[in-house]
Amino acid sequence: MNDRRTASLPTSIDETLALLQGGGYVADRALATVLFLALRMKRPLLLEGEAGTGKTEIAKVLSAALGRKLIRLQCYEGLDLASAVYEWNYAGQMMAIRLAEAGGASGDRANLDRTRLEGDIFSEKYLIKRPLLQALEPQEGGAPILLIDELDRTDEAFEAFLLEILADSQVTIPELGTIRAAEPPIVILTSNRTREIHDALKRRCLYHWVGYPDAARELAILKARAPQAPAKLAKQV
Ligand SMILES: Nc1ncnc2c1ncn2[C@@H]1O[C@H](COP(=O)(O)OP(=O)(O)OP(=O)(O)O)[C@@H](O)[C@H]1O
Ligand SMILES: [Mg+2]
């Protein structure tokens, strides 16, 4: 069952503001502008800022408001392709090989079967798709939101690898070839800036620094998130 409602992309900055507001997210105009442009230009959006300023939340709110699937890749030190993109199901492949061996073909037929077996075990049937590959597949309601969270926790090698996905919405799997998204996912990357993100990656994204909210906006956030709180208490907080 799918009760997700789908909405079309906003056509103006005001609409973007309203969309976020409707999802309980209080954005300033600068953030709404860069988000609107990212959606319009189909470019990834890199959000940097201090902890707790609403970087992750914006992807969640956008997913709910647009009725798109949210695919999240939480980054950490040592994150590799097997966890981020794809992995072969080795156990399944071994089983297929054993079964084929047990089938006991001989001579020319064995050669023929070997080629077929190779094609079979390196097919989608034995491919385990991780978030980045999932994000390239068509989803109900349109291209998904791909949240690549806390990018600064990964190493530079992983960043370099992301370039192909961000620039061309494609990944290359040596045994299968290049897999390209028919419709590019809406990509949001976040970073706490514990280290600098490489320029090559920044060039492929629109960028916005999410600062701490001022008192008025903090009060608005509190009102949106905890409407049951009495006005006096909210002000004091
Ligand atoms: N502008 C905002 N409007 C509404 N809620 C907000 C806003 N900013 C922050 N919040 C609230 O603050 C909480 C923390 O935000 P979030 O997890 O997105 O921070 P973050 O920037 O991703 O932090 P970190 O860098 O630690 O991951 C969210 O659960 C959300 O409810
Ligand atoms: Mg976060």
Short mmCIF file of C-alpha atoms and ligand atoms in Angstrom, two decimals:
data_model
loop_
_atom_site.label_atom_id
_atom_site.label_comp_id
_atom_site.label_asym_id
_atom_site.label_seq_id
_atom_site.Cartn_x
_atom_site.Cartn_y
_atom_site.Cartn_z
CA MET A 1 0.00 0.00 0.00
CA ASN A 2 1.21 3.45 -0.77
CA ASP A 3 -0.46 6.44 0.80
CA ARG A 4 2.29 8.83 -0.23
CA ARG A 5 0.86 11.78 -2.08
CA THR A 6 2.95 13.10 -4.90
CA ALA A 7 3.32 16.79 -5.61
CA SER A 8 4.98 18.52 -8.51
CA LEU A 9 8.18 20.48 -8.03
CA PRO A 10 7.78 24.08 -6.88
CA THR A 11 7.82 26.66 -9.66
CA SER A 12 8.99 29.65 -7.62
CA ILE A 13 10.96 30.55 -4.50
CA ASP A 14 7.75 31.43 -2.70
CA GLU A 15 6.30 28.04 -3.54
CA THR A 16 9.47 26.39 -2.23
CA LEU A 17 9.14 28.34 1.03
CA ALA A 18 5.50 27.32 1.33
CA LEU A 19 6.35 23.68 0.60
CA LEU A 20 8.91 23.60 3.41
CA GLN A 21 6.62 25.52 5.74
CA GLY A 22 3.87 23.00 5.05
CA GLY A 23 6.23 20.25 6.19
CA GLY A 24 7.00 22.08 9.44
CA TYR A 25 10.36 23.35 8.26
CA VAL A 26 11.20 26.99 8.85
CA ALA A 27 13.54 28.16 6.11
CA ASP A 28 14.89 31.59 5.36
CA ARG A 29 14.66 32.97 1.85
CA ALA A 30 18.30 32.24 1.00
CA LEU A 31 17.86 28.54 1.73
CA ALA A 32 14.58 28.38 -0.19
CA THR A 33 16.25 30.09 -3.14
CA VAL A 34 19.16 27.69 -3.37
CA LEU A 35 16.85 24.72 -2.92
CA PHE A 36 14.53 26.00 -5.63
CA LEU A 37 17.49 26.43 -7.99
CA ALA A 38 18.84 22.96 -7.18
CA LEU A 39 15.46 21.41 -7.99
CA ARG A 40 15.07 23.49 -11.11
CA MET A 41 18.59 22.93 -12.44
CA LYS A 42 18.62 19.29 -11.31
CA ARG A 43 21.88 19.89 -9.52
CA PRO A 44 22.95 18.32 -6.21
CA LEU A 45 22.71 20.60 -3.19
CA LEU A 46 25.54 20.64 -0.66
CA LEU A 47 24.50 21.94 2.76
CA GLU A 48 27.19 22.75 5.28
CA GLY A 49 26.66 24.01 8.79
CA GLU A 50 26.86 23.44 12.51
CA ALA A 51 25.20 20.47 14.22
CA GLY A 52 21.46 20.65 14.67
CA THR A 53 20.78 23.45 12.20
CA GLY A 54 18.34 21.38 10.13
CA LYS A 55 20.48 20.03 7.29
CA THR A 56 19.27 16.44 7.49
CA GLU A 57 15.74 17.51 8.28
CA ILE A 58 15.34 19.38 5.01
CA ALA A 59 15.74 16.17 2.99
CA LYS A 60 13.15 14.43 5.14
CA VAL A 61 10.67 17.29 4.83
CA LEU A 62 11.22 17.52 1.10
CA SER A 63 10.63 13.80 0.68
CA ALA A 64 7.37 13.97 2.61
CA ALA A 65 6.18 17.16 0.91
CA LEU A 66 6.94 15.96 -2.62
CA GLY A 67 5.86 12.38 -1.98
CA ARG A 68 9.21 11.06 -3.14
CA LYS A 69 11.06 8.15 -1.66
CA LEU A 70 13.92 9.12 0.66
CA ILE A 71 17.08 7.08 0.15
CA ARG A 72 19.67 7.82 2.80
CA LEU A 73 23.36 7.09 2.78
CA GLN A 74 24.85 7.75 6.20
CA CYS A 75 28.56 8.34 5.72
CA TYR A 76 31.25 7.11 8.11
CA GLU A 77 34.97 6.60 8.11
CA GLY A 78 35.87 3.62 5.94
CA LEU A 79 32.60 3.63 3.96
CA ASP A 80 33.31 1.64 0.81
CA LEU A 81 31.62 0.83 -2.47
CA ALA A 82 30.27 -2.47 -1.16
CA SER A 83 28.20 -0.65 1.44
CA ALA A 84 27.39 2.42 -0.64
CA VAL A 85 26.78 1.16 -4.16
CA TYR A 86 26.60 -2.55 -4.75
CA GLU A 87 27.92 -5.91 -3.74
CA TRP A 88 27.76 -9.30 -5.36
CA ASN A 89 25.89 -11.97 -3.46
CA TYR A 90 28.90 -14.28 -3.11
CA ALA A 91 27.06 -16.98 -1.21
CA GLY A 92 24.38 -17.13 -3.89
CA GLN A 93 26.97 -17.18 -6.65
CA MET A 94 28.89 -20.02 -4.95
CA MET A 95 25.69 -21.98 -4.61
CA ALA A 96 24.91 -21.53 -8.30
CA ILE A 97 28.41 -22.70 -9.21
CA ARG A 98 28.16 -25.76 -6.97
CA LEU A 99 24.78 -26.63 -8.39
CA ALA A 100 26.10 -26.29 -11.92
CA GLU A 101 29.07 -28.53 -11.04
CA ALA A 102 26.76 -31.09 -9.51
CA GLY A 103 24.81 -31.01 -12.78
CA GLY A 104 27.96 -32.71 -14.16
CA ALA A 105 28.19 -31.64 -17.79
CA SER A 106 31.18 -32.85 -19.79
CA GLY A 107 33.24 -31.85 -22.86
CA ASP A 108 31.94 -29.10 -25.20
CA ARG A 109 28.74 -28.74 -23.28
CA ALA A 110 30.73 -27.93 -20.16
CA ASN A 111 32.42 -25.01 -21.96
CA LEU A 112 29.12 -23.72 -23.19
CA ASP A 113 27.59 -23.99 -19.74
CA ARG A 114 30.53 -22.20 -18.21
CA THR A 115 29.96 -19.12 -20.36
CA ARG A 116 26.28 -19.18 -19.59
CA LEU A 117 26.96 -19.66 -15.90
CA GLU A 118 29.34 -16.70 -15.86
CA GLY A 119 26.74 -14.50 -17.49
CA ASP A 120 24.18 -15.71 -15.01
CA ILE A 121 26.09 -15.22 -11.77
CA PHE A 122 27.12 -11.70 -12.78
CA SER A 123 23.57 -10.63 -13.54
CA GLU A 124 21.12 -8.52 -11.52
CA LYS A 125 19.89 -11.70 -9.88
CA TYR A 126 23.01 -11.76 -7.69
CA LEU A 127 23.47 -8.03 -7.37
CA ILE A 128 22.81 -6.51 -3.95
CA LYS A 129 21.89 -2.89 -4.48
CA ARG A 130 23.02 -0.38 -1.89
CA PRO A 131 21.63 3.18 -1.52
CA LEU A 132 23.52 4.90 -4.35
CA LEU A 133 22.49 2.28 -6.88
CA GLN A 134 18.92 2.20 -5.59
CA ALA A 135 18.73 5.96 -6.10
CA LEU A 136 19.34 5.53 -9.83
CA GLU A 137 16.32 3.29 -10.25
CA PRO A 138 12.90 4.64 -11.11
CA GLN A 139 10.66 4.93 -8.04
CA GLU A 140 6.96 5.39 -7.58
CA GLY A 141 6.15 9.10 -7.45
CA GLY A 142 9.20 10.15 -9.45
CA ALA A 143 12.94 10.34 -8.92
CA PRO A 144 13.81 9.76 -5.25
CA ILE A 145 15.53 12.13 -2.83
CA LEU A 146 19.05 10.89 -2.24
CA LEU A 147 20.44 12.10 1.08
CA ILE A 148 24.20 11.67 1.40
CA ASP A 149 24.52 12.57 5.05
CA GLU A 150 27.69 13.77 6.81
CA LEU A 151 29.94 13.47 3.82
CA ASP A 152 32.88 14.90 5.77
CA ARG A 153 33.12 11.61 7.67
CA THR A 154 34.23 9.68 4.59
CA ASP A 155 37.64 9.85 2.99
CA GLU A 156 38.63 11.63 -0.21
CA ALA A 157 38.75 8.43 -2.25
CA PHE A 158 35.05 7.98 -1.67
CA GLU A 159 34.37 11.58 -2.63
CA ALA A 160 36.21 11.06 -5.89
CA PHE A 161 34.03 8.12 -6.60
CA LEU A 162 30.88 10.19 -6.01
CA LEU A 163 31.80 12.47 -8.88
CA GLU A 164 30.49 10.09 -11.54
CA ILE A 165 27.18 9.72 -9.74
CA LEU A 166 26.74 13.43 -9.09
CA ALA A 167 27.75 14.65 -12.52
CA ASP A 168 26.14 12.01 -14.73
CA SER A 169 23.73 10.11 -12.45
CA GLN A 170 25.43 6.89 -13.36
CA VAL A 171 27.65 4.18 -11.91
CA THR A 172 29.85 1.71 -13.68
CA ILE A 173 29.88 -1.91 -12.59
CA PRO A 174 32.74 -3.69 -14.38
CA GLU A 175 30.83 -6.95 -14.89
CA LEU A 176 27.59 -5.29 -15.99
CA GLY A 177 28.51 -1.99 -17.60
CA THR A 178 27.23 1.49 -16.89
CA ILE A 179 23.90 1.96 -15.17
CA ARG A 180 22.34 5.35 -15.77
CA ALA A 181 19.27 6.89 -14.14
CA ALA A 182 16.47 7.74 -16.56
CA GLU A 183 15.57 10.62 -14.27
CA PRO A 184 18.32 11.90 -11.95
CA PRO A 185 17.60 11.68 -8.22
CA ILE A 186 17.25 14.86 -6.16
CA VAL A 187 20.54 14.83 -4.29
CA ILE A 188 21.17 16.55 -0.97
CA LEU A 189 24.60 16.25 0.63
CA THR A 190 25.37 17.45 4.13
CA SER A 191 28.61 18.16 5.95
CA ASN A 192 29.59 19.50 9.36
CA ARG A 193 32.82 20.75 7.85
CA THR A 194 35.09 18.72 10.09
CA ARG A 195 37.24 18.73 6.96
CA GLU A 196 37.10 20.54 3.63
CA ILE A 197 35.09 18.89 0.87
CA HIS A 198 37.10 18.66 -2.33
CA ASP A 199 36.66 21.42 -4.90
CA ALA A 200 35.88 18.93 -7.66
CA LEU A 201 32.84 17.80 -5.74
CA LYS A 202 31.80 21.32 -4.77
CA ARG A 203 31.87 22.37 -8.42
CA ARG A 204 29.17 19.83 -9.19
CA CYS A 205 26.84 21.08 -6.49
CA LEU A 206 24.97 24.17 -5.47
CA TYR A 207 26.19 25.25 -2.07
CA HIS A 208 24.58 26.74 1.01
CA TRP A 209 25.87 27.38 4.51
CA VAL A 210 23.14 26.72 7.06
CA GLY A 211 23.74 29.07 9.97
CA TYR A 212 22.27 29.14 13.44
CA PRO A 213 18.79 30.67 13.42
CA ASP A 214 18.23 34.03 15.10
CA ALA A 215 15.87 34.27 18.05
CA ALA A 216 12.80 34.99 15.92
CA ARG A 217 13.40 32.02 13.64
CA GLU A 218 14.16 29.77 16.59
CA LEU A 219 10.80 30.74 18.04
CA ALA A 220 9.14 29.98 14.69
CA ILE A 221 10.86 26.57 14.60
CA LEU A 222 9.68 25.84 18.11
CA LYS A 223 6.13 26.82 17.15
CA ALA A 224 6.25 24.56 14.10
CA ARG A 225 7.73 21.60 15.97
CA ALA A 226 6.02 21.91 19.35
CA PRO A 227 2.76 23.77 18.76
CA GLN A 228 1.45 22.53 22.11
CA ALA A 229 4.09 24.50 24.04
CA PRO A 230 2.66 27.63 25.70
CA ALA A 231 3.83 30.87 24.07
CA LYS A 232 5.56 32.09 27.23
CA LEU A 233 7.57 28.90 27.64
CA ALA A 234 8.53 28.90 23.95
CA LYS A 235 9.82 32.46 24.30
CA GLN A 236 11.85 31.55 27.36
CA VAL A 237 13.37 28.54 25.60
N1 LIG B 1 14.67 25.26 10.19
C1 LIG B 1 14.10 24.28 10.89
N2 LIG B 1 12.79 24.10 10.85
C2 LIG B 1 12.20 23.11 11.56
N3 LIG B 1 12.86 22.27 12.37
C3 LIG B 1 14.19 22.40 12.46
C4 LIG B 1 14.88 23.41 11.73
N4 LIG B 1 16.20 23.31 12.02
C5 LIG B 1 16.31 22.31 12.88
N5 LIG B 1 15.13 21.74 13.16
C6 LIG B 1 14.89 20.64 14.10
O1 LIG B 1 16.12 20.31 14.70
C7 LIG B 1 16.38 18.92 14.63
C8 LIG B 1 17.81 18.70 14.21
O2 LIG B 1 17.96 18.98 12.85
P1 LIG B 1 18.85 18.07 11.90
O3 LIG B 1 18.96 16.69 12.39
O4 LIG B 1 18.37 18.25 10.52
O5 LIG B 1 20.25 18.81 12.10
P2 LIG B 1 21.57 18.60 11.27
O6 LIG B 1 21.93 19.93 10.72
O7 LIG B 1 21.42 17.48 10.32
O8 LIG B 1 22.57 18.24 12.45
P3 LIG B 1 23.87 17.29 12.38
O9 LIG B 1 24.92 18.10 11.70
O10 LIG B 1 24.16 17.04 13.83
O11 LIG B 1 23.48 16.07 11.64
C9 LIG B 1 15.41 18.33 13.63
O12 LIG B 1 14.84 17.17 14.15
C10 LIG B 1 14.36 19.40 13.44
O13 LIG B 1 13.20 19.01 14.11
MG MG B 2 22.32 15.66 10.19
#
